Every structure is written in C-alpha cells, then in structure tokens.
XYZ file of N, CA, C and O in Angstrom:
644
model
N -39.637 -16.644 62.977
C -40.602 -15.763 62.342
C -41.762 -15.480 63.283
O -42.327 -14.392 63.241
N -42.122 -16.439 64.143
C -43.219 -16.224 65.080
C -42.898 -15.058 65.998
O -43.746 -14.193 66.233
N -41.654 -15.014 66.508
C -41.246 -13.909 67.378
C -41.292 -12.588 66.628
O -41.730 -11.578 67.180
N -40.853 -12.587 65.358
C -40.890 -11.370 64.552
C -42.330 -10.910 64.344
O -42.622 -9.712 64.410
N -43.215 -11.836 64.096
C -44.621 -11.506 63.865
C -45.257 -10.986 65.149
O -46.000 -9.999 65.129
N -44.960 -11.626 66.267
C -45.491 -11.148 67.550
C -44.973 -9.760 67.863
O -45.735 -8.893 68.319
N -43.692 -9.508 67.608
C -43.121 -8.179 67.841
C -43.773 -7.145 66.929
O -44.072 -6.021 67.362
N -43.997 -7.505 65.665
C -44.637 -6.607 64.708
C -46.037 -6.233 65.192
O -46.421 -5.055 65.182
N -46.806 -7.224 65.635
C -48.176 -6.974 66.094
C -48.175 -6.131 67.371
O -48.999 -5.219 67.519
N -47.255 -6.414 68.274
C -47.157 -5.646 69.511
C -46.764 -4.196 69.219
O -47.391 -3.260 69.724
N -45.756 -4.008 68.384
C -45.258 -2.676 68.042
C -46.345 -1.823 67.383
O -46.397 -0.607 67.582
N -47.219 -2.466 66.610
C -48.262 -1.742 65.876
C -49.619 -1.759 66.584
O -50.626 -1.366 66.001
N -49.636 -2.210 67.846
C -50.873 -2.246 68.651
C -52.011 -2.981 67.940
O -53.133 -2.488 67.842
N -51.709 -4.183 67.450
C -52.709 -4.974 66.741
C -53.387 -5.938 67.709
O -52.798 -6.348 68.715
N -54.603 -6.327 67.383
C -55.383 -7.213 68.253
C -54.869 -8.650 68.187
O -54.130 -9.023 67.270
N -55.324 -9.449 69.163
C -54.975 -10.872 69.171
C -55.538 -11.580 67.940
O -54.922 -12.497 67.420
N -56.708 -11.149 67.478
C -57.294 -11.748 66.275
C -56.386 -11.529 65.063
O -56.200 -12.433 64.250
N -55.840 -10.330 64.963
C -54.930 -10.037 63.850
C -53.649 -10.842 63.997
O -53.156 -11.400 63.014
N -53.124 -10.932 65.217
C -51.934 -11.746 65.465
C -52.207 -13.192 65.061
O -51.398 -13.813 64.360
N -53.347 -13.742 65.468
C -53.686 -15.132 65.120
C -53.803 -15.313 63.606
O -53.363 -16.327 63.063
N -54.394 -14.320 62.931
C -54.500 -14.396 61.469
C -53.113 -14.401 60.833
O -52.853 -15.145 59.879
N -52.213 -13.581 61.371
C -50.837 -13.540 60.858
C -50.139 -14.882 61.083
O -49.461 -15.388 60.196
N -50.321 -15.443 62.271
C -49.631 -16.690 62.605
C -50.150 -17.881 61.804
O -49.457 -18.892 61.683
N -51.349 -17.769 61.245
C -51.885 -18.845 60.407
C -51.231 -18.857 59.022
O -51.316 -19.857 58.315
N -50.582 -17.756 58.660
C -49.918 -17.677 57.352
C -48.606 -18.442 57.375
O -47.943 -18.525 58.417
N -48.178 -18.957 56.229
C -46.811 -19.505 56.142
C -45.804 -18.402 56.475
O -46.071 -17.212 56.268
N -44.657 -18.786 56.962
C -43.645 -17.817 57.395
C -43.278 -16.809 56.305
O -43.102 -15.624 56.570
N -43.172 -17.264 55.074
C -42.795 -16.363 53.984
C -43.865 -15.290 53.772
O -43.552 -14.140 53.489
N -45.131 -15.651 53.938
C -46.196 -14.672 53.779
C -46.274 -13.739 54.986
O -46.589 -12.555 54.835
N -45.960 -14.249 56.173
C -45.873 -13.379 57.343
C -44.824 -12.292 57.094
O -45.057 -11.118 57.390
N -43.693 -12.702 56.548
C -42.618 -11.742 56.270
C -43.075 -10.696 55.251
O -42.742 -9.516 55.378
N -43.838 -11.114 54.252
C -44.326 -10.159 53.258
C -45.232 -9.117 53.895
O -45.155 -7.940 53.568
N -46.096 -9.551 54.817
C -46.974 -8.602 55.499
C -46.131 -7.637 56.338
O -46.344 -6.424 56.292
N -45.179 -8.159 57.078
C -44.316 -7.300 57.912
C -43.490 -6.339 57.064
O -43.327 -5.180 57.410
N -42.974 -6.843 55.930
C -42.092 -6.030 55.086
C -42.821 -4.900 54.369
O -42.176 -4.043 53.766
N -44.150 -4.892 54.450
C -44.914 -3.793 53.841
C -44.749 -2.509 54.649
O -45.175 -1.457 54.216
N -44.128 -2.592 55.811
C -43.809 -1.387 56.578
C -44.720 -1.186 57.769
O -45.567 -2.024 58.104
N -44.519 -0.037 58.401
C -45.304 0.318 59.590
C -46.785 0.387 59.228
O -47.152 0.741 58.108
N -47.612 0.043 60.197
C -49.057 0.058 59.978
C -49.577 1.433 60.406
O -49.400 1.848 61.547
N -50.199 2.123 59.466
C -50.776 3.436 59.758
C -52.234 3.445 59.335
O -52.635 2.701 58.444
N -53.005 4.287 59.986
C -54.414 4.402 59.641
C -55.268 4.371 60.882
O -54.800 4.072 61.981
N -56.532 4.667 60.699
C -57.483 4.712 61.813
C -57.714 3.324 62.392
O -57.766 3.146 63.596
N -57.856 2.320 61.523
C -58.108 0.953 61.966
C -56.938 0.078 61.513
O -56.956 -0.496 60.428
N -55.931 -0.011 62.367
C -54.704 -0.736 62.014
C -54.970 -2.224 61.766
O -54.337 -2.828 60.906
N -55.890 -2.803 62.510
C -56.215 -4.224 62.290
C -56.765 -4.430 60.885
O -56.411 -5.396 60.209
N -57.598 -3.515 60.432
C -58.152 -3.625 59.073
C -57.055 -3.484 58.030
O -57.068 -4.187 57.008
N -56.088 -2.601 58.290
C -54.971 -2.419 57.357
C -54.188 -3.722 57.222
O -53.859 -4.160 56.116
N -53.896 -4.359 58.349
C -53.122 -5.607 58.309
C -53.940 -6.733 57.678
O -53.403 -7.534 56.906
N -55.230 -6.788 57.956
C -56.061 -7.820 57.330
C -56.100 -7.615 55.814
O -56.081 -8.584 55.051
N -56.105 -6.364 55.375
C -56.048 -6.080 53.938
C -54.713 -6.581 53.379
O -54.669 -7.198 52.315
N -53.614 -6.327 54.105
C -52.297 -6.814 53.660
C -52.294 -8.334 53.573
O -51.736 -8.910 52.640
N -52.879 -8.979 54.564
C -52.941 -10.448 54.552
C -53.685 -10.917 53.298
O -53.232 -11.828 52.602
N -54.787 -10.263 53.006
C -55.548 -10.609 51.810
C -54.696 -10.425 50.554
O -54.700 -11.273 49.653
N -53.944 -9.341 50.484
C -53.092 -9.067 49.314
C -51.999 -10.125 49.166
O -51.729 -10.583 48.055
N -51.341 -10.512 50.248
C -50.280 -11.518 50.113
C -50.867 -12.878 49.761
O -50.233 -13.649 49.037
N -52.068 -13.165 50.247
C -52.716 -14.418 49.852
C -53.074 -14.387 48.366
O -52.900 -15.380 47.664
N -53.543 -13.238 47.883
C -53.818 -13.091 46.451
C -52.535 -13.297 45.658
O -52.541 -13.922 44.597
N -51.446 -12.771 46.178
C -50.158 -12.928 45.505
C -49.720 -14.373 45.446
O -49.209 -14.842 44.432
N -49.931 -15.096 46.543
C -49.552 -16.512 46.566
C -50.369 -17.297 45.544
O -49.840 -18.168 44.850
N -51.645 -16.956 45.421
C -52.495 -17.612 44.428
C -52.057 -17.210 43.023
O -51.963 -18.041 42.121
N -51.745 -15.921 42.838
C -51.351 -15.419 41.517
C -50.078 -16.097 41.017
O -49.921 -16.332 39.822
N -49.162 -16.428 41.932
C -47.910 -17.077 41.534
C -48.169 -18.457 40.943
O -47.351 -18.968 40.189
N -49.302 -19.059 41.290
C -49.594 -20.398 40.777
C -50.546 -20.371 39.586
O -50.884 -21.415 39.046
N -50.998 -19.186 39.187
C -51.937 -19.049 38.064
C -51.189 -18.818 36.756
O -50.006 -18.497 36.764
N -51.921 -18.906 35.632
C -51.315 -18.562 34.344
C -50.878 -17.096 34.347
O -51.364 -16.305 35.151
N -49.985 -16.721 33.444
C -49.471 -15.357 33.420
C -50.576 -14.300 33.342
O -51.598 -14.488 32.698
N -50.328 -13.202 34.058
C -51.258 -12.079 34.086
C -50.834 -11.075 33.016
O -49.648 -10.885 32.774
N -51.789 -10.400 32.409
C -51.411 -9.419 31.392
C -51.156 -8.055 32.040
O -51.590 -7.782 33.153
N -50.422 -7.229 31.327
C -49.940 -5.952 31.855
C -51.083 -5.035 32.281
O -51.041 -4.459 33.377
N -52.121 -4.887 31.464
C -53.211 -3.963 31.799
C -53.973 -4.422 33.040
O -54.377 -3.613 33.873
N -54.149 -5.722 33.188
C -54.812 -6.267 34.376
C -53.970 -5.981 35.620
O -54.485 -5.584 36.661
N -52.658 -6.170 35.497
C -51.736 -5.914 36.604
C -51.797 -4.446 37.015
O -51.857 -4.127 38.201
N -51.801 -3.551 36.042
C -51.851 -2.111 36.320
C -53.134 -1.762 37.061
O -53.119 -1.048 38.065
N -54.262 -2.288 36.595
C -55.557 -1.992 37.220
C -55.636 -2.529 38.645
O -56.123 -1.848 39.547
N -55.152 -3.738 38.863
C -55.259 -4.358 40.186
C -54.309 -3.756 41.208
O -54.532 -3.873 42.405
N -53.244 -3.125 40.747
C -52.227 -2.621 41.675
C -52.164 -1.109 41.764
O -51.258 -0.569 42.374
N -53.133 -0.415 41.158
C -53.188 1.040 41.233
C -51.840 1.660 40.885
O -51.252 2.426 41.639
N -51.332 1.264 39.740
C -50.002 1.694 39.291
C -50.010 3.178 38.925
O -50.891 3.647 38.218
N -48.990 3.889 39.387
C -48.857 5.315 39.071
C -48.394 5.504 37.625
O -47.888 4.578 36.992
N -48.555 6.711 37.142
C -48.105 7.037 35.777
C -46.589 6.823 35.646
O -46.110 6.316 34.645
N -45.846 7.183 36.698
C -44.382 6.991 36.697
C -44.029 5.515 36.538
O -43.159 5.141 35.754
N -44.749 4.667 37.272
C -44.484 3.226 37.204
C -44.862 2.675 35.836
O -44.126 1.867 35.262
N -46.007 3.136 35.281
C -46.410 2.680 33.942
C -45.362 3.061 32.905
O -45.036 2.262 32.030
N -44.814 4.268 33.013
C -43.778 4.719 32.076
C -42.550 3.832 32.181
O -41.976 3.427 31.170
N -42.157 3.497 33.412
C -40.980 2.634 33.582
C -41.248 1.233 33.047
O -40.352 0.582 32.509
N -42.489 0.762 33.153
C -42.833 -0.573 32.652
C -42.703 -0.638 31.132
O -42.341 -1.675 30.583
N -42.992 0.473 30.460
C -42.892 0.521 29.000
C -41.447 0.396 28.514
O -41.214 0.057 27.356
N -40.482 0.671 29.391
C -39.065 0.628 29.029
C -38.445 -0.761 29.205
O -37.302 -0.977 28.838
N -39.211 -1.688 29.772
C -38.672 -2.998 30.157
C -38.966 -4.038 29.083
O -40.047 -4.058 28.489
N -37.984 -4.913 28.855
C -38.158 -6.030 27.932
C -39.411 -6.827 28.331
O -39.607 -7.115 29.516
N -40.262 -7.177 27.369
C -41.520 -7.880 27.684
C -41.332 -9.181 28.466
O -42.135 -9.500 29.348
N -40.284 -9.932 28.167
C -40.045 -11.186 28.886
C -39.722 -10.903 30.354
O -40.209 -11.585 31.252
N -38.915 -9.884 30.597
C -38.551 -9.505 31.964
C -39.794 -9.009 32.702
O -40.054 -9.398 33.840
N -40.570 -8.153 32.044
C -41.772 -7.602 32.667
C -42.764 -8.708 33.011
O -43.366 -8.696 34.086
N -42.899 -9.673 32.148
C -43.806 -10.791 32.405
C -43.398 -11.543 33.666
O -44.243 -11.885 34.503
N -42.099 -11.793 33.829
C -41.620 -12.466 35.042
C -41.925 -11.638 36.280
O -42.352 -12.162 37.313
N -41.718 -10.325 36.198
C -41.946 -9.442 37.341
C -43.428 -9.357 37.691
O -43.809 -9.423 38.865
N -44.272 -9.227 36.701
C -45.721 -9.108 36.910
C -46.288 -10.373 37.548
O -47.139 -10.316 38.426
N -45.799 -11.509 37.121
C -46.378 -12.772 37.572
C -45.912 -13.210 38.951
O -46.219 -14.316 39.388
N -45.238 -12.323 39.657
C -44.903 -12.575 41.065
C -46.074 -12.212 41.979
O -46.005 -12.391 43.175
N -47.144 -11.668 41.393
C -48.329 -11.335 42.182
C -48.450 -9.848 42.441
O -47.714 -9.044 41.880
N -49.387 -9.485 43.318
C -49.670 -8.074 43.554
C -48.516 -7.354 44.249
O -47.702 -7.965 44.930
N -48.501 -6.034 44.057
C -47.515 -5.188 44.732
C -48.119 -4.725 46.052
O -49.301 -4.415 46.124
N -47.318 -4.677 47.084
C -47.769 -4.202 48.375
C -46.583 -3.530 49.033
O -45.451 -3.695 48.617
N -46.853 -2.750 50.030
C -45.785 -2.059 50.717
C -45.823 -0.570 50.462
O -46.676 -0.074 49.733
N -44.889 0.125 51.058
C -44.906 1.581 50.971
C -44.615 2.120 49.571
O -45.000 3.220 49.244
N -43.926 1.341 48.732
C -43.581 1.835 47.399
C -43.743 0.728 46.361
O -42.859 -0.117 46.199
N -44.873 0.761 45.655
C -45.089 -0.246 44.612
C -44.059 -0.072 43.500
O -43.607 -1.043 42.901
N -43.654 1.171 43.224
C -42.648 1.436 42.199
C -41.336 0.733 42.553
O -40.758 0.032 41.731
N -40.896 0.903 43.798
C -39.635 0.283 44.231
C -39.748 -1.243 44.192
O -38.825 -1.921 43.738
N -40.881 -1.760 44.633
C -41.050 -3.214 44.637
C -41.008 -3.769 43.217
O -40.371 -4.794 42.957
N -41.669 -3.084 42.283
C -41.656 -3.529 40.889
C -40.240 -3.437 40.319
O -39.790 -4.343 39.609
N -39.509 -2.368 40.634
C -38.132 -2.231 40.149
C -37.243 -3.364 40.664
O -36.408 -3.895 39.930
N -37.431 -3.748 41.921
C -36.655 -4.866 42.486
C -36.993 -6.172 41.761
O -36.100 -6.968 41.458
N -38.269 -6.383 41.474
C -38.670 -7.587 40.738
C -38.067 -7.599 39.335
O -37.613 -8.640 38.860
N -38.078 -6.448 38.682
C -37.513 -6.343 37.332
C -36.031 -6.657 37.365
O -35.525 -7.408 36.526
N -35.326 -6.094 38.348
C -33.884 -6.355 38.463
C -33.618 -7.843 38.682
O -32.745 -8.430 38.033
N -34.389 -8.482 39.566
C -34.208 -9.917 39.813
C -34.524 -10.733 38.567
O -33.841 -11.721 38.276
N -35.553 -10.339 37.821
C -35.908 -11.055 36.588
C -34.804 -10.917 35.553
O -34.443 -11.896 34.887
N -34.240 -9.711 35.425
C -33.131 -9.503 34.479
C -31.934 -10.362 34.860
O -31.286 -10.967 34.010
N -31.637 -10.416 36.161
C -30.515 -11.232 36.640
C -30.766 -12.715 36.358
O -29.852 -13.441 35.950
N -31.986 -13.168 36.555
C -32.319 -14.577 36.305
C -32.177 -14.915 34.826
O -31.620 -15.965 34.465
N -32.644 -14.023 33.967
C -32.526 -14.262 32.526
C -31.067 -14.260 32.109
O -30.639 -15.111 31.325
N -30.287 -13.328 32.639
C -28.849 -13.279 32.323
C -28.168 -14.563 32.761
O -27.361 -15.131 32.021
N -28.502 -15.052 33.972
C -27.924 -16.317 34.455
C -28.293 -17.467 33.530
O -27.454 -18.308 33.202
N -29.544 -17.508 33.084
C -29.989 -18.583 32.181
C -29.237 -18.528 30.853
O -28.834 -19.565 30.322
N -29.051 -17.326 30.328
C -28.324 -17.166 29.058
C -26.880 -17.617 29.226
O -26.352 -18.356 28.394
N -26.231 -17.169 30.302
C -24.835 -17.554 30.547
C -24.709 -19.058 30.718
O -23.776 -19.674 30.206
N -25.658 -19.662 31.415
C -25.641 -21.117 31.604
C -25.772 -21.826 30.256
O -25.042 -22.775 29.979
N -26.691 -21.361 29.420
C -26.883 -21.960 28.092
C -25.634 -21.817 27.238
O -25.244 -22.744 26.521
N -24.988 -20.652 27.308
C -23.773 -20.432 26.533
C -22.659 -21.360 26.998
O -21.926 -21.921 26.178
N -22.525 -21.547 28.315
C -21.504 -22.449 28.840
C -21.780 -23.892 28.415
O -20.861 -24.621 28.045
N -23.048 -24.286 28.472
C -23.407 -25.647 28.059
C -23.125 -25.855 26.576
O -22.624 -26.912 26.175
N -23.404 -24.851 25.757
C -23.135 -24.949 24.315
C -21.638 -25.032 24.057
O -21.187 -25.815 23.219
N -20.852 -24.236 24.787
C -19.399 -24.259 24.626
C -18.838 -25.628 25.029
O -17.970 -26.179 24.348
N -19.365 -26.189 26.132
C -18.924 -27.516 26.566
C -19.270 -28.578 25.528
O -18.479 -29.474 25.237
N -20.462 -28.462 24.957
C -20.874 -29.426 23.940
C -19.966 -29.329 22.721
O -19.590 -30.356 22.134
N -19.600 -28.121 22.337
C -18.701 -27.934 21.196
C -17.319 -28.517 21.498
O -16.703 -29.134 20.636
N -16.850 -28.319 22.738
C -15.560 -28.887 23.130
C -15.606 -30.406 23.091
O -14.651 -31.060 22.678
N -16.718 -30.970 23.546
C -16.871 -32.424 23.538
C -16.911 -32.972 22.116
O -16.445 -34.079 21.850
N -17.472 -32.181 21.197
C -17.578 -32.615 19.810
C -16.283 -32.388 19.032
O -16.048 -33.047 18.021
N -15.432 -31.492 19.484
C -14.219 -31.119 18.749
C -13.339 -32.319 18.408
O -12.892 -32.436 17.269
N -13.056 -33.226 19.324
C -12.198 -34.364 18.963
C -12.788 -35.200 17.819
O -12.065 -35.671 16.948
N -14.095 -35.355 17.824
C -14.725 -36.148 16.767
C -14.640 -35.429 15.428
O -14.470 -36.054 14.383
N -14.744 -34.121 15.456
C -14.682 -33.341 14.220
C -13.264 -33.319 13.664
O -13.049 -33.438 12.469
N -12.284 -33.191 14.564
C -10.887 -33.072 14.140
C -10.227 -34.419 13.865
O -9.208 -34.482 13.205
N -10.796 -35.507 14.373
C -10.174 -36.817 14.200
C -10.202 -37.227 12.729
O -11.193 -37.048 12.043
N -9.094 -37.738 12.259
C -9.078 -38.181 10.859
C -9.998 -39.388 10.691
O -10.110 -40.229 11.571
N -10.657 -39.404 9.581
C -11.539 -40.513 9.273
C -10.727 -41.554 8.509
O -10.062 -41.231 7.536
N -10.772 -42.748 9.002
C -10.037 -43.825 8.327
C -11.006 -44.494 7.365
O -12.047 -45.007 7.766
N -10.637 -44.423 6.081
C -11.487 -45.005 5.049
C -10.950 -46.354 4.631
O -9.743 -46.595 4.645
N -11.848 -47.226 4.230
C -11.375 -48.508 3.698
C -10.505 -48.254 2.455
O -10.658 -47.232 1.781
N -9.586 -49.171 2.111
C -8.658 -48.956 1.011
C -9.338 -48.714 -0.344
O -8.794 -48.015 -1.182
N -10.506 -49.227 -0.572
C -11.130 -49.088 -1.893
C -11.989 -47.816 -2.013
O -12.601 -47.574 -3.023
N -12.047 -46.935 -0.949
C -12.840 -45.710 -0.989
C -11.893 -44.522 -1.036
O -10.915 -44.460 -0.287
N -12.166 -43.600 -1.955
C -11.312 -42.398 -2.067
C -11.993 -41.225 -1.389
O -13.220 -41.091 -1.366
N -11.155 -40.382 -0.805
C -11.652 -39.190 -0.146
C -11.960 -38.147 -1.213
O -11.200 -37.902 -2.122
N -13.130 -37.490 -1.081
C -13.534 -36.446 -2.020
C -13.214 -35.105 -1.384
O -13.560 -34.855 -0.237
N -12.546 -34.249 -2.129
C -12.191 -32.912 -1.626
C -13.373 -31.976 -1.833
O -13.966 -31.944 -2.900
N -13.694 -31.218 -0.804
C -14.762 -30.225 -0.921
C -14.235 -29.046 -1.707
O -13.085 -28.669 -1.591
N -15.069 -28.486 -2.549
C -14.612 -27.348 -3.353
C -15.206 -26.067 -2.895
O -16.055 -25.940 -2.144
C-alpha cells in the first residue's frame, strides 16, 4: 500500500507533507483516499487533506452509535436522486449502509448503492444462516419427537382429540 500511496501522490503532483499525512493513515484508509479518484482542483494538496479528514470522520463514525437518515443526508450533500433512491430501501438495510460513515469519491450515489447492495447481501446471508440452523435444530429434535414413549405398566396413554 505504501508504494500505491507514493505512486498516487506522485501521479497527482502532491507535496511531501501530503504524502506523509497519507502514510500516517492505516492502509485501509489510504486506499479509501486513493479510491476517491483523481485529484482535481486548484490546490490538490488541500483536496487530498479534505479527503483524509473525510475518511478519518468515517472511521470514527463506524465506531459511533447509528446515525439518522436526515443527519447523513445533510453531512454528505446528498442529491435529490440519491434521496429518492434511499426512500425505496428497507430501513434496516439503509441503516447498515448509512452507518459505514461519510460518502466520498466521484459518485456518492454509486458508493451508497454499493453499500446498500452489500448490506442486502449480508442480511440475506444472516437469514439463510438462521434458516439452516433452525432446520438443523429441527432435524436434531426429530428423533426425540418420533421416538415412542415407553410408559410404566400402570400408566395409560391418553389419545389427543
């Protein structure tokens, strides 16, 4: 990741201070800054420092209590198109996607859609796992349910009506 970060800084004509700031980040956060795309603007170092700040906010947000939808929209400058798509998503899925932290990169809409898809997949996996565990538990219980009960000679079996 260090080589990738150095190449990113070199390719975007960033200062040594910006490179050092990038290298101080954990590798996963360095990748998030790089994955936001090419650096454009009058002051490229300021753009990257802003990205660094955003990914750090995201790392903190992942460890905080859940964020509400309106707060997320305000903090991420969500477009009307993105807000409309958010209204179509199951609240549990949206909550998982929102609580991954701020959106950054060239397309906040695309990033949010990817998070939603991953959240849906995670929930589906959890449901399937629970169903398999329930089926296994039922199979384990089946012999006990089907086994004849041996009663002492002085007790009569009562028929259910």
